[in-house]
Amino acid sequence: MNLIVFSGPPSSGKTSIILKTIEALKQRKISVGVVKFDCLYTDDDILYEKAGIPVKKGLSGALCPDHFFASNIEEVVKWGKQMGLDMLITESAGLCNRCSPYIRNIKGVCVIDNLSGINTPKKIGPMLKSADIVVITKGDIVSQAEREVFASKVSSVNPRATTMHINGLTGQGAFELSTLLFDEEQKIDSVQGMELRFPMPSAMCSYCLGETRIGEAYQMGNVRKMELGDDYE
């Protein structure tokens, strides 16, 4: 079974891209299932069900979605194997700019949209920098010049990634992405012992443990302070 990890900021078009790509994969008789990770709420699983795609969803709640992903991905892979899937796609929550759910030797796809801001590629961090494929969406809303500048910014952050434009509404470009995803040689039965490409956000501070009061007297553990200069008293 192939395993593919999709990630990207909120509302970048991940679900639309995955749905269009699965349509192309189905044309090649490749069976695909999806596991949707999110934080508090998602109804994307309904969209997958309507398309006849096997789907499960998991909500991390108060837990960091990256930690939730890593804690559940082995069981997710077992579910995909039990379903007899040729490919299992995991779709992350709309992650913070520090997160990165990719696994070594497992294809990672980052979805980012043209409307997010010209400097967004510099802000996203490992979620973009360590991706194998970067999909840029919503190109139909901006000019050709804006698309080219944005793509250039993406390439400057991650020059080794394959960068491509896909229209989540029409599906233009989805077939090309589908040809990059499926690898007949990849046979994933388990991710036990595999490594994340980048360490997850780490902190064990008083706020992690439920503290709500503000002030140094209540701050313990992994705490980082800003440098405000000599004028600050």
Tab-separated table of C-alpha atoms in Angstrom, residues 51-167:
chain	number	residue	atom	x	y	z
A	51	ALA	CA	-17.558	10.543	-3.559
A	52	GLY	CA	-17.555	6.874	-2.519
A	53	ILE	CA	-14.154	7.102	-0.856
A	54	PRO	CA	-13.427	5.086	2.317
A	55	VAL	CA	-12.741	7.667	5.033
A	56	LYS	CA	-12.061	8.031	8.733
A	57	LYS	CA	-11.602	11.231	10.711
A	58	GLY	CA	-9.858	12.064	13.950
A	59	LEU	CA	-10.115	15.249	16.007
A	60	SER	CA	-7.153	16.184	18.191
A	61	GLY	CA	-9.109	18.525	20.465
A	62	ALA	CA	-6.721	20.268	22.858
A	63	LEU	CA	-3.761	18.212	21.647
A	64	CYS	CA	-1.335	19.502	19.008
A	65	PRO	CA	-2.524	17.966	15.696
A	66	ASP	CA	1.045	16.920	14.847
A	67	HIS	CA	1.333	14.945	18.089
A	68	PHE	CA	-2.112	13.471	17.430
A	69	PHE	CA	-1.021	12.426	13.923
A	70	ALA	CA	2.163	10.748	15.160
A	71	SER	CA	0.264	8.981	17.935
A	72	ASN	CA	-2.273	7.476	15.531
A	73	ILE	CA	-0.562	6.977	12.167
A	74	GLU	CA	0.402	3.334	12.817
A	75	GLU	CA	-3.224	2.415	13.563
A	76	VAL	CA	-4.306	4.433	10.512
A	77	VAL	CA	-1.975	2.407	8.293
A	78	LYS	CA	-3.363	-0.827	9.722
A	79	TRP	CA	-6.878	0.373	8.873
A	80	GLY	CA	-5.810	1.063	5.293
A	81	LYS	CA	-4.320	-2.403	5.017
A	82	GLN	CA	-7.490	-3.986	6.390
A	83	MET	CA	-9.513	-2.097	3.768
A	84	GLY	CA	-7.283	-3.527	1.031
A	85	LEU	CA	-6.378	-0.082	-0.300
A	86	ASP	CA	-3.750	0.531	-2.951
A	87	MET	CA	-3.166	4.013	-1.542
A	88	LEU	CA	-3.928	5.704	1.765
A	89	ILE	CA	-3.928	9.503	1.930
A	90	THR	CA	-3.777	11.351	5.228
A	91	GLU	CA	-4.970	14.948	5.243
A	92	SER	CA	-3.690	17.088	8.067
A	93	ALA	CA	-5.478	19.776	9.987
A	94	GLY	CA	-4.809	23.334	8.847
A	95	LEU	CA	-1.514	23.316	10.638
A	96	CYS	CA	0.399	26.140	12.292
A	97	ASN	CA	3.493	27.403	10.483
A	98	ARG	CA	5.788	25.397	12.764
A	99	CYS	CA	4.159	21.990	12.209
A	100	SER	CA	5.333	19.327	9.779
A	101	PRO	CA	3.705	15.873	9.757
A	102	TYR	CA	5.926	14.282	7.101
A	103	ILE	CA	7.629	10.915	7.556
A	104	ARG	CA	10.987	9.962	6.068
A	105	ASN	CA	10.663	7.910	2.855
A	106	ILE	CA	6.910	8.671	2.682
A	107	LYS	CA	5.805	11.226	0.072
A	108	GLY	CA	4.771	14.540	1.566
A	109	VAL	CA	2.605	17.064	-0.296
A	110	CYS	CA	2.153	20.662	0.831
A	111	VAL	CA	-0.845	22.594	-0.517
A	112	ILE	CA	-0.549	26.382	-0.487
A	113	ASP	CA	-2.657	29.024	-2.202
A	114	ASN	CA	-1.786	32.125	-4.210
A	115	LEU	CA	-4.067	34.319	-2.101
A	116	SER	CA	-2.241	33.690	1.173
A	117	GLY	CA	0.285	36.495	0.640
A	118	ILE	CA	3.484	36.885	-1.337
A	119	ASN	CA	5.734	36.217	1.677
A	120	THR	CA	3.749	33.245	2.999
A	121	PRO	CA	6.257	30.662	1.655
A	122	LYS	CA	8.906	32.164	3.951
A	123	LYS	CA	6.592	31.919	6.960
A	124	ILE	CA	5.359	28.345	6.673
A	125	GLY	CA	8.578	26.636	7.725
A	126	PRO	CA	9.159	22.844	7.637
A	127	MET	CA	5.660	22.058	6.357
A	128	LEU	CA	6.752	23.623	3.059
A	129	LYS	CA	10.530	23.278	3.261
A	130	SER	CA	10.525	19.500	3.733
A	131	ALA	CA	7.731	18.619	1.253
A	132	ASP	CA	8.416	16.478	-1.817
A	133	ILE	CA	5.645	18.106	-3.846
A	134	VAL	CA	4.226	21.615	-3.457
A	135	VAL	CA	0.783	22.227	-4.947
A	136	ILE	CA	-0.177	25.868	-5.529
A	137	THR	CA	-3.909	26.532	-5.737
A	138	LYS	CA	-6.302	29.394	-6.620
A	139	GLY	CA	-4.180	30.465	-9.557
A	140	ASP	CA	-7.304	31.340	-11.523
A	141	ILE	CA	-7.953	34.281	-9.205
A	142	VAL	CA	-4.594	36.040	-9.690
A	143	SER	CA	-2.634	37.207	-12.728
A	144	GLN	CA	0.004	35.170	-14.536
A	145	ALA	CA	2.704	37.477	-13.183
A	146	GLU	CA	1.475	36.942	-9.612
A	147	ARG	CA	1.437	33.163	-10.134
A	148	GLU	CA	5.014	33.215	-11.392
A	149	VAL	CA	6.283	35.393	-8.544
A	150	PHE	CA	4.551	33.226	-5.949
A	151	ALA	CA	5.927	30.035	-7.495
A	152	SER	CA	9.388	31.593	-7.481
A	153	LYS	CA	9.040	32.316	-3.759
A	154	VAL	CA	8.034	28.691	-3.155
A	155	SER	CA	11.014	27.390	-5.130
A	156	SER	CA	13.421	29.637	-3.233
A	157	VAL	CA	12.236	28.082	0.046
A	158	ASN	CA	12.197	24.484	-1.238
A	159	PRO	CA	14.195	24.203	-4.487
A	160	ARG	CA	14.214	20.386	-4.513
A	161	ALA	CA	10.428	19.985	-4.447
A	162	THR	CA	8.283	19.470	-7.520
A	163	THR	CA	6.099	22.579	-7.714
A	164	MET	CA	2.845	22.475	-9.654
A	165	HIS	CA	-0.344	24.499	-10.101
A	166	ILE	CA	-3.705	22.744	-9.682
A	167	ASN	CA	-7.209	24.150	-9.922
